[in-house]
Amino acid sequence: MVPLKEARGNYSPINHKISNWGYRIMSKEPKIVVMGSENVGKTTIMEKLIGNIGKVEYNGTTVAIDYGNIILNNRKIHLFGTPGQPRFEFMREITLNGAYFVLLIVDATTGLKDIDKKIINTIHLRNIPYAVFINKIDSCNDEILNNLKKEINELCPNCEHIMKGSALNDKGISKLKLILENI
Ligand SMILES: Nc1nc2c(ncn2[C@@H]2O[C@H](COP(=O)(O)OP(=O)(O)O)[C@@H](O)[C@H]2O)c(=O)[nH]1
Ligand SMILES: [Mg+2]
């Protein structure tokens, strides 16, 4: 695991202002991009965090950008939820411009898909700090969950947090809020 200070020192100045000491300067209104493949629970998590959000769906699936904001710790945090289908890669790329932090949602019942691995690669290439939330733990067993955690640990050495929960059952949401409060 790279120490936070060193990791932060490497972030691209295009997206993140870096102080003279190599620390990332806290954004007053951080833009967080919620990513992950289709059906993992991105929209549900945003709704649990924020309540009513603006969403564009076709047959229940996000086909543009979900949006909502929340005040945490006196900071207005903007959340942009991206669509997860392969054909919307261009939208994910656009949404990542100016992103302060990425929240990657993974589905415990399906594991990491190719799209998720592509997304992880993109986040690494762009040097954006991120956390992973493993969702739907209500529907998977401990062995699957532990193997998934191992896989994520290996693929995401610079990831700031790996959380787990179940958006549908409000599990892990308050911890997630706490993490977002302190990015
Ligand atoms: N079992 C289970 N289902 C969930 C959970 N969170 C979301 N879902 C369901 O997964 C489906 C996809 O959720 P959605 O938020 O639309 O996913 P998105 O495509 O990533 O935005 C919906 O039917 C949700 O009700 C969870 O924690 N557990
Ligand atoms: Mg959605």
PDB file of C-alpha atoms and ligand atoms in Angstrom:
ATOM      1  CA  MET A   1       0.000   0.000   0.000  1.00  0.00           C
ATOM      2  CA  VAL A   2       1.453   3.401  -0.968  1.00  0.00           C
ATOM      3  CA  PRO A   3       1.310   5.878   1.935  1.00  0.00           C
ATOM      4  CA  LEU A   4      -1.457   8.412   1.439  1.00  0.00           C
ATOM      5  CA  LYS A   5       0.882  11.385   1.296  1.00  0.00           C
ATOM      6  CA  GLU A   6       3.046   9.814  -1.421  1.00  0.00           C
ATOM      7  CA  ALA A   7       0.045   8.640  -3.380  1.00  0.00           C
ATOM      8  CA  ARG A   8      -1.503  12.084  -3.223  1.00  0.00           C
ATOM      9  CA  GLY A   9       1.775  13.665  -4.365  1.00  0.00           C
ATOM     10  CA  ASN A  10       1.435  11.803  -7.657  1.00  0.00           C
ATOM     11  CA  TYR A  11      -1.954  13.062  -8.647  1.00  0.00           C
ATOM     12  CA  SER A  12      -2.273  14.915 -11.880  1.00  0.00           C
ATOM     13  CA  PRO A  13      -2.320  18.695 -11.422  1.00  0.00           C
ATOM     14  CA  ILE A  14      -4.927  18.840 -14.168  1.00  0.00           C
ATOM     15  CA  ASN A  15      -7.544  17.365 -11.873  1.00  0.00           C
ATOM     16  CA  HIS A  16      -6.151  18.086  -8.446  1.00  0.00           C
ATOM     17  CA  LYS A  17      -4.461  21.104  -7.022  1.00  0.00           C
ATOM     18  CA  ILE A  18      -1.290  20.027  -5.252  1.00  0.00           C
ATOM     19  CA  SER A  19       0.199  22.083  -2.453  1.00  0.00           C
ATOM     20  CA  ASN A  20       3.947  22.746  -2.275  1.00  0.00           C
ATOM     21  CA  TRP A  21       4.237  19.868   0.175  1.00  0.00           C
ATOM     22  CA  GLY A  22       2.668  17.359  -2.176  1.00  0.00           C
ATOM     23  CA  TYR A  23      -0.696  17.218  -0.460  1.00  0.00           C
ATOM     24  CA  ARG A  24      -3.887  17.380  -2.422  1.00  0.00           C
ATOM     25  CA  ILE A  25      -5.760  20.583  -1.627  1.00  0.00           C
ATOM     26  CA  MET A  26      -9.245  19.881  -0.345  1.00  0.00           C
ATOM     27  CA  SER A  27     -11.904  20.899  -2.815  1.00  0.00           C
ATOM     28  CA  LYS A  28     -14.695  23.119  -1.490  1.00  0.00           C
ATOM     29  CA  GLU A  29     -17.261  21.434  -3.714  1.00  0.00           C
ATOM     30  CA  PRO A  30     -15.791  18.077  -4.665  1.00  0.00           C
ATOM     31  CA  LYS A  31     -17.102  16.239  -7.690  1.00  0.00           C
ATOM     32  CA  ILE A  32     -17.439  12.526  -7.077  1.00  0.00           C
ATOM     33  CA  VAL A  33     -18.043  10.137  -9.942  1.00  0.00           C
ATOM     34  CA  VAL A  34     -19.903   6.917  -9.133  1.00  0.00           C
ATOM     35  CA  MET A  35     -18.794   4.137 -11.473  1.00  0.00           C
ATOM     36  CA  GLY A  36     -19.202   0.405 -11.993  1.00  0.00           C
ATOM     37  CA  SER A  37     -20.836  -1.908 -14.483  1.00  0.00           C
ATOM     38  CA  GLU A  38     -24.551  -2.101 -15.178  1.00  0.00           C
ATOM     39  CA  ASN A  39     -26.896  -3.221 -12.387  1.00  0.00           C
ATOM     40  CA  VAL A  40     -24.388  -3.144  -9.523  1.00  0.00           C
ATOM     41  CA  GLY A  41     -26.498  -0.679  -7.517  1.00  0.00           C
ATOM     42  CA  LYS A  42     -25.002   2.734  -8.370  1.00  0.00           C
ATOM     43  CA  THR A  43     -28.361   4.495  -8.620  1.00  0.00           C
ATOM     44  CA  THR A  44     -29.661   2.794  -5.466  1.00  0.00           C
ATOM     45  CA  ILE A  45     -26.580   3.853  -3.495  1.00  0.00           C
ATOM     46  CA  MET A  46     -26.909   7.454  -4.675  1.00  0.00           C
ATOM     47  CA  GLU A  47     -30.568   7.447  -3.656  1.00  0.00           C
ATOM     48  CA  LYS A  48     -29.681   6.074  -0.225  1.00  0.00           C
ATOM     49  CA  LEU A  49     -26.991   8.711   0.219  1.00  0.00           C
ATOM     50  CA  ILE A  50     -28.935  11.664  -1.106  1.00  0.00           C
ATOM     51  CA  GLY A  51     -32.621  10.818  -1.295  1.00  0.00           C
ATOM     52  CA  ASN A  52     -34.248  12.123  -4.420  1.00  0.00           C
ATOM     53  CA  ILE A  53     -31.803  12.315  -7.324  1.00  0.00           C
ATOM     54  CA  GLY A  54     -32.036  13.388 -10.942  1.00  0.00           C
ATOM     55  CA  LYS A  55     -31.798  10.337 -13.157  1.00  0.00           C
ATOM     56  CA  VAL A  56     -32.219   9.410 -16.782  1.00  0.00           C
ATOM     57  CA  GLU A  57     -33.362   5.825 -17.169  1.00  0.00           C
ATOM     58  CA  TYR A  58     -34.647   3.597 -19.949  1.00  0.00           C
ATOM     59  CA  ASN A  59     -36.374   0.388 -18.755  1.00  0.00           C
ATOM     60  CA  GLY A  60     -34.976   0.986 -15.260  1.00  0.00           C
ATOM     61  CA  THR A  61     -31.362   1.309 -16.394  1.00  0.00           C
ATOM     62  CA  THR A  62     -29.349   4.520 -16.308  1.00  0.00           C
ATOM     63  CA  VAL A  63     -28.630   5.737 -19.834  1.00  0.00           C
ATOM     64  CA  ALA A  64     -27.126   9.122 -19.023  1.00  0.00           C
ATOM     65  CA  ILE A  65     -25.811  10.641 -15.824  1.00  0.00           C
ATOM     66  CA  ASP A  66     -27.511  10.401 -12.428  1.00  0.00           C
ATOM     67  CA  TYR A  67     -26.951  13.538 -10.390  1.00  0.00           C
ATOM     68  CA  GLY A  68     -27.449  14.633  -6.815  1.00  0.00           C
ATOM     69  CA  ASN A  69     -25.667  16.651  -4.174  1.00  0.00           C
ATOM     70  CA  ILE A  70     -25.342  16.357  -0.430  1.00  0.00           C
ATOM     71  CA  ILE A  71     -23.935  18.626   2.258  1.00  0.00           C
ATOM     72  CA  LEU A  72     -21.427  16.780   4.411  1.00  0.00           C
ATOM     73  CA  ASN A  73     -19.253  18.561   6.934  1.00  0.00           C
ATOM     74  CA  ASN A  74     -20.289  21.957   5.522  1.00  0.00           C
ATOM     75  CA  ARG A  75     -19.118  20.914   2.062  1.00  0.00           C
ATOM     76  CA  LYS A  76     -21.406  20.495  -0.899  1.00  0.00           C
ATOM     77  CA  ILE A  77     -20.531  17.192  -2.523  1.00  0.00           C
ATOM     78  CA  HIS A  78     -21.680  16.626  -6.087  1.00  0.00           C
ATOM     79  CA  LEU A  79     -22.279  13.026  -7.126  1.00  0.00           C
ATOM     80  CA  PHE A  80     -22.413  12.019 -10.779  1.00  0.00           C
ATOM     81  CA  GLY A  81     -23.517   8.447 -11.466  1.00  0.00           C
ATOM     82  CA  THR A  82     -22.316   7.049 -14.781  1.00  0.00           C
ATOM     83  CA  PRO A  83     -24.034   4.409 -16.922  1.00  0.00           C
ATOM     84  CA  GLY A  84     -22.312   1.017 -16.828  1.00  0.00           C
ATOM     85  CA  GLN A  85     -22.947  -0.452 -20.252  1.00  0.00           C
ATOM     86  CA  PRO A  86     -19.944  -0.861 -22.594  1.00  0.00           C
ATOM     87  CA  ARG A  87     -21.437   1.509 -25.187  1.00  0.00           C
ATOM     88  CA  PHE A  88     -21.390   4.385 -22.702  1.00  0.00           C
ATOM     89  CA  GLU A  89     -17.623   4.434 -22.266  1.00  0.00           C
ATOM     90  CA  PHE A  90     -17.485   7.899 -23.869  1.00  0.00           C
ATOM     91  CA  MET A  91     -19.856   9.216 -21.195  1.00  0.00           C
ATOM     92  CA  ARG A  92     -17.723   7.771 -18.408  1.00  0.00           C
ATOM     93  CA  GLU A  93     -14.660   9.436 -19.916  1.00  0.00           C
ATOM     94  CA  ILE A  94     -16.400  12.832 -20.146  1.00  0.00           C
ATOM     95  CA  THR A  95     -17.784  12.603 -16.624  1.00  0.00           C
ATOM     96  CA  LEU A  96     -14.329  11.901 -15.221  1.00  0.00           C
ATOM     97  CA  ASN A  97     -13.044  15.300 -16.349  1.00  0.00           C
ATOM     98  CA  GLY A  98     -12.404  17.361 -13.224  1.00  0.00           C
ATOM     99  CA  ALA A  99     -13.333  14.475 -10.922  1.00  0.00           C
ATOM    100  CA  TYR A 100     -11.978  14.830  -7.401  1.00  0.00           C
ATOM    101  CA  PHE A 101     -12.778  11.292  -6.315  1.00  0.00           C
ATOM    102  CA  VAL A 102     -14.254   8.114  -7.775  1.00  0.00           C
ATOM    103  CA  LEU A 103     -16.546   5.722  -5.970  1.00  0.00           C
ATOM    104  CA  LEU A 104     -16.405   2.351  -7.706  1.00  0.00           C
ATOM    105  CA  ILE A 105     -19.335   0.053  -6.988  1.00  0.00           C
ATOM    106  CA  VAL A 106     -18.827  -3.682  -7.384  1.00  0.00           C
ATOM    107  CA  ASP A 107     -21.570  -6.321  -7.283  1.00  0.00           C
ATOM    108  CA  ALA A 108     -20.728  -9.111  -4.816  1.00  0.00           C
ATOM    109  CA  THR A 109     -23.043 -11.521  -6.645  1.00  0.00           C
ATOM    110  CA  THR A 110     -21.300 -11.200 -10.014  1.00  0.00           C
ATOM    111  CA  GLY A 111     -17.750 -10.185  -9.071  1.00  0.00           C
ATOM    112  CA  LEU A 112     -15.546  -7.936 -11.194  1.00  0.00           C
ATOM    113  CA  LYS A 113     -16.585  -7.739 -14.814  1.00  0.00           C
ATOM    114  CA  ASP A 114     -14.456  -6.670 -17.782  1.00  0.00           C
ATOM    115  CA  ILE A 115     -16.028  -3.208 -17.636  1.00  0.00           C
ATOM    116  CA  ASP A 116     -15.012  -2.853 -13.976  1.00  0.00           C
ATOM    117  CA  LYS A 117     -11.423  -3.775 -14.839  1.00  0.00           C
ATOM    118  CA  LYS A 118     -11.451  -1.232 -17.665  1.00  0.00           C
ATOM    119  CA  ILE A 119     -12.796   1.401 -15.279  1.00  0.00           C
ATOM    120  CA  ILE A 120     -10.073   0.599 -12.712  1.00  0.00           C
ATOM    121  CA  ASN A 121      -7.486   0.957 -15.469  1.00  0.00           C
ATOM    122  CA  THR A 122      -8.892   4.345 -16.496  1.00  0.00           C
ATOM    123  CA  ILE A 123      -8.913   5.600 -12.891  1.00  0.00           C
ATOM    124  CA  HIS A 124      -5.278   4.538 -12.519  1.00  0.00           C
ATOM    125  CA  LEU A 125      -4.273   6.189 -15.783  1.00  0.00           C
ATOM    126  CA  ARG A 126      -5.913   9.432 -14.711  1.00  0.00           C
ATOM    127  CA  ASN A 127      -4.485   9.251 -11.190  1.00  0.00           C
ATOM    128  CA  ILE A 128      -7.821   9.919  -9.530  1.00  0.00           C
ATOM    129  CA  PRO A 129      -8.171   8.857  -5.879  1.00  0.00           C
ATOM    130  CA  TYR A 130     -10.893   6.284  -5.357  1.00  0.00           C
ATOM    131  CA  ALA A 131     -12.665   3.904  -3.032  1.00  0.00           C
ATOM    132  CA  VAL A 132     -14.472   0.640  -3.742  1.00  0.00           C
ATOM    133  CA  PHE A 133     -17.876  -0.288  -2.328  1.00  0.00           C
ATOM    134  CA  ILE A 134     -18.792  -3.967  -2.622  1.00  0.00           C
ATOM    135  CA  ASN A 135     -22.585  -3.976  -2.830  1.00  0.00           C
ATOM    136  CA  LYS A 136     -25.249  -6.707  -2.498  1.00  0.00           C
ATOM    137  CA  ILE A 137     -23.466  -8.587   0.281  1.00  0.00           C
ATOM    138  CA  ASP A 138     -26.947  -9.712   1.394  1.00  0.00           C
ATOM    139  CA  SER A 139     -26.969 -12.097  -1.557  1.00  0.00           C
ATOM    140  CA  CYS A 140     -23.523 -13.705  -1.431  1.00  0.00           C
ATOM    141  CA  ASN A 141     -21.631 -15.977   0.957  1.00  0.00           C
ATOM    142  CA  ASP A 142     -18.468 -15.221   2.943  1.00  0.00           C
ATOM    143  CA  GLU A 143     -16.185 -17.251   0.696  1.00  0.00           C
ATOM    144  CA  ILE A 144     -17.197 -15.378  -2.450  1.00  0.00           C
ATOM    145  CA  LEU A 145     -16.899 -12.069  -0.603  1.00  0.00           C
ATOM    146  CA  ASN A 146     -13.414 -12.849   0.715  1.00  0.00           C
ATOM    147  CA  ASN A 147     -12.188 -13.929  -2.711  1.00  0.00           C
ATOM    148  CA  LEU A 148     -13.603 -10.770  -4.261  1.00  0.00           C
ATOM    149  CA  LYS A 149     -11.891  -8.624  -1.612  1.00  0.00           C
ATOM    150  CA  LYS A 150      -8.594 -10.365  -2.363  1.00  0.00           C
ATOM    151  CA  GLU A 151      -9.009  -9.755  -6.084  1.00  0.00           C
ATOM    152  CA  ILE A 152      -9.799  -6.069  -5.509  1.00  0.00           C
ATOM    153  CA  ASN A 153      -6.839  -5.697  -3.149  1.00  0.00           C
ATOM    154  CA  GLU A 154      -4.530  -7.019  -5.838  1.00  0.00           C
ATOM    155  CA  LEU A 155      -6.019  -4.979  -8.670  1.00  0.00           C
ATOM    156  CA  CYS A 156      -6.388  -1.763  -6.674  1.00  0.00           C
ATOM    157  CA  PRO A 157      -3.223  -1.266  -4.610  1.00  0.00           C
ATOM    158  CA  ASN A 158      -3.757   2.512  -4.391  1.00  0.00           C
ATOM    159  CA  CYS A 159      -7.425   2.411  -3.545  1.00  0.00           C
ATOM    160  CA  GLU A 160      -8.132   4.485  -0.423  1.00  0.00           C
ATOM    161  CA  HIS A 161     -10.877   2.274   1.059  1.00  0.00           C
ATOM    162  CA  ILE A 162     -12.620  -0.998   0.352  1.00  0.00           C
ATOM    163  CA  MET A 163     -16.073  -1.084   1.932  1.00  0.00           C
ATOM    164  CA  LYS A 164     -18.893  -3.555   1.768  1.00  0.00           C
ATOM    165  CA  GLY A 165     -22.610  -3.315   2.277  1.00  0.00           C
ATOM    166  CA  SER A 166     -26.054  -3.658   0.891  1.00  0.00           C
ATOM    167  CA  ALA A 167     -27.671  -0.508  -0.442  1.00  0.00           C
ATOM    168  CA  LEU A 168     -31.043  -2.185  -0.546  1.00  0.00           C
ATOM    169  CA  ASN A 169     -30.838  -2.924   3.206  1.00  0.00           C
ATOM    170  CA  ASP A 170     -29.104   0.328   4.191  1.00  0.00           C
ATOM    171  CA  LYS A 171     -25.982  -1.579   5.192  1.00  0.00           C
ATOM    172  CA  GLY A 172     -22.659   0.249   4.875  1.00  0.00           C
ATOM    173  CA  ILE A 173     -24.273   3.523   3.801  1.00  0.00           C
ATOM    174  CA  SER A 174     -23.418   5.479   6.958  1.00  0.00           C
ATOM    175  CA  LYS A 175     -19.792   4.317   6.751  1.00  0.00           C
ATOM    176  CA  LEU A 176     -19.733   5.358   3.113  1.00  0.00           C
ATOM    177  CA  LYS A 177     -21.025   8.817   4.114  1.00  0.00           C
ATOM    178  CA  LEU A 178     -18.244   9.089   6.661  1.00  0.00           C
ATOM    179  CA  ILE A 179     -15.645   8.262   4.031  1.00  0.00           C
ATOM    180  CA  LEU A 180     -17.063  10.823   1.596  1.00  0.00           C
ATOM    181  CA  GLU A 181     -17.100  13.390   4.369  1.00  0.00           C
ATOM    182  CA  ASN A 182     -13.359  13.028   4.701  1.00  0.00           C
ATOM    183  CA  ILE A 183     -12.088  12.859   1.144  1.00  0.00           C
TER     184      ILE A 183
HETATM  185  N1  LIG B   1     -29.925  -7.909  -3.401  1.00  0.00           N
HETATM  186  C1  LIG B   1     -29.597  -6.633  -3.582  1.00  0.00           C
HETATM  187  N2  LIG B   1     -30.039  -5.971  -4.661  1.00  0.00           N
HETATM  188  C2  LIG B   1     -29.670  -4.668  -4.795  1.00  0.00           C
HETATM  189  C3  LIG B   1     -28.849  -4.001  -3.836  1.00  0.00           C
HETATM  190  N3  LIG B   1     -28.668  -2.729  -4.260  1.00  0.00           N
HETATM  191  C4  LIG B   1     -29.325  -2.605  -5.418  1.00  0.00           C
HETATM  192  N4  LIG B   1     -29.944  -3.745  -5.759  1.00  0.00           N
HETATM  193  C5  LIG B   1     -30.803  -4.032  -6.925  1.00  0.00           C
HETATM  194  O1  LIG B   1     -29.998  -4.152  -8.075  1.00  0.00           O
HETATM  195  C6  LIG B   1     -30.691  -3.669  -9.231  1.00  0.00           C
HETATM  196  C7  LIG B   1     -29.858  -2.612  -9.934  1.00  0.00           C
HETATM  197  O2  LIG B   1     -29.752  -1.465  -9.119  1.00  0.00           O
HETATM  198  P1  LIG B   1     -29.392  -0.042  -9.727  1.00  0.00           P
HETATM  199  O3  LIG B   1     -29.195   0.880  -8.583  1.00  0.00           O
HETATM  200  O4  LIG B   1     -30.387   0.359 -10.765  1.00  0.00           O
HETATM  201  O5  LIG B   1     -28.003  -0.377 -10.445  1.00  0.00           O
HETATM  202  P2  LIG B   1     -27.121   0.519 -11.452  1.00  0.00           P
HETATM  203  O6  LIG B   1     -27.420   0.010 -12.827  1.00  0.00           O
HETATM  204  O7  LIG B   1     -25.708   0.239 -11.073  1.00  0.00           O
HETATM  205  O8  LIG B   1     -27.515   1.949 -11.254  1.00  0.00           O
HETATM  206  C8  LIG B   1     -32.032  -3.119  -8.698  1.00  0.00           C
HETATM  207  O9  LIG B   1     -33.005  -4.107  -8.903  1.00  0.00           O
HETATM  208  C9  LIG B   1     -31.765  -2.895  -7.218  1.00  0.00           C
HETATM  209  O10 LIG B   1     -32.928  -2.985  -6.436  1.00  0.00           O
HETATM  210  C10 LIG B   1     -28.417  -4.744  -2.684  1.00  0.00           C
HETATM  211  O11 LIG B   1     -27.717  -4.267  -1.799  1.00  0.00           O
HETATM  212  N5  LIG B   1     -28.826  -6.058  -2.624  1.00  0.00           N
HETATM  213 MG    MG B   2     -28.252   3.271 -12.604  1.00  0.00          MG
END
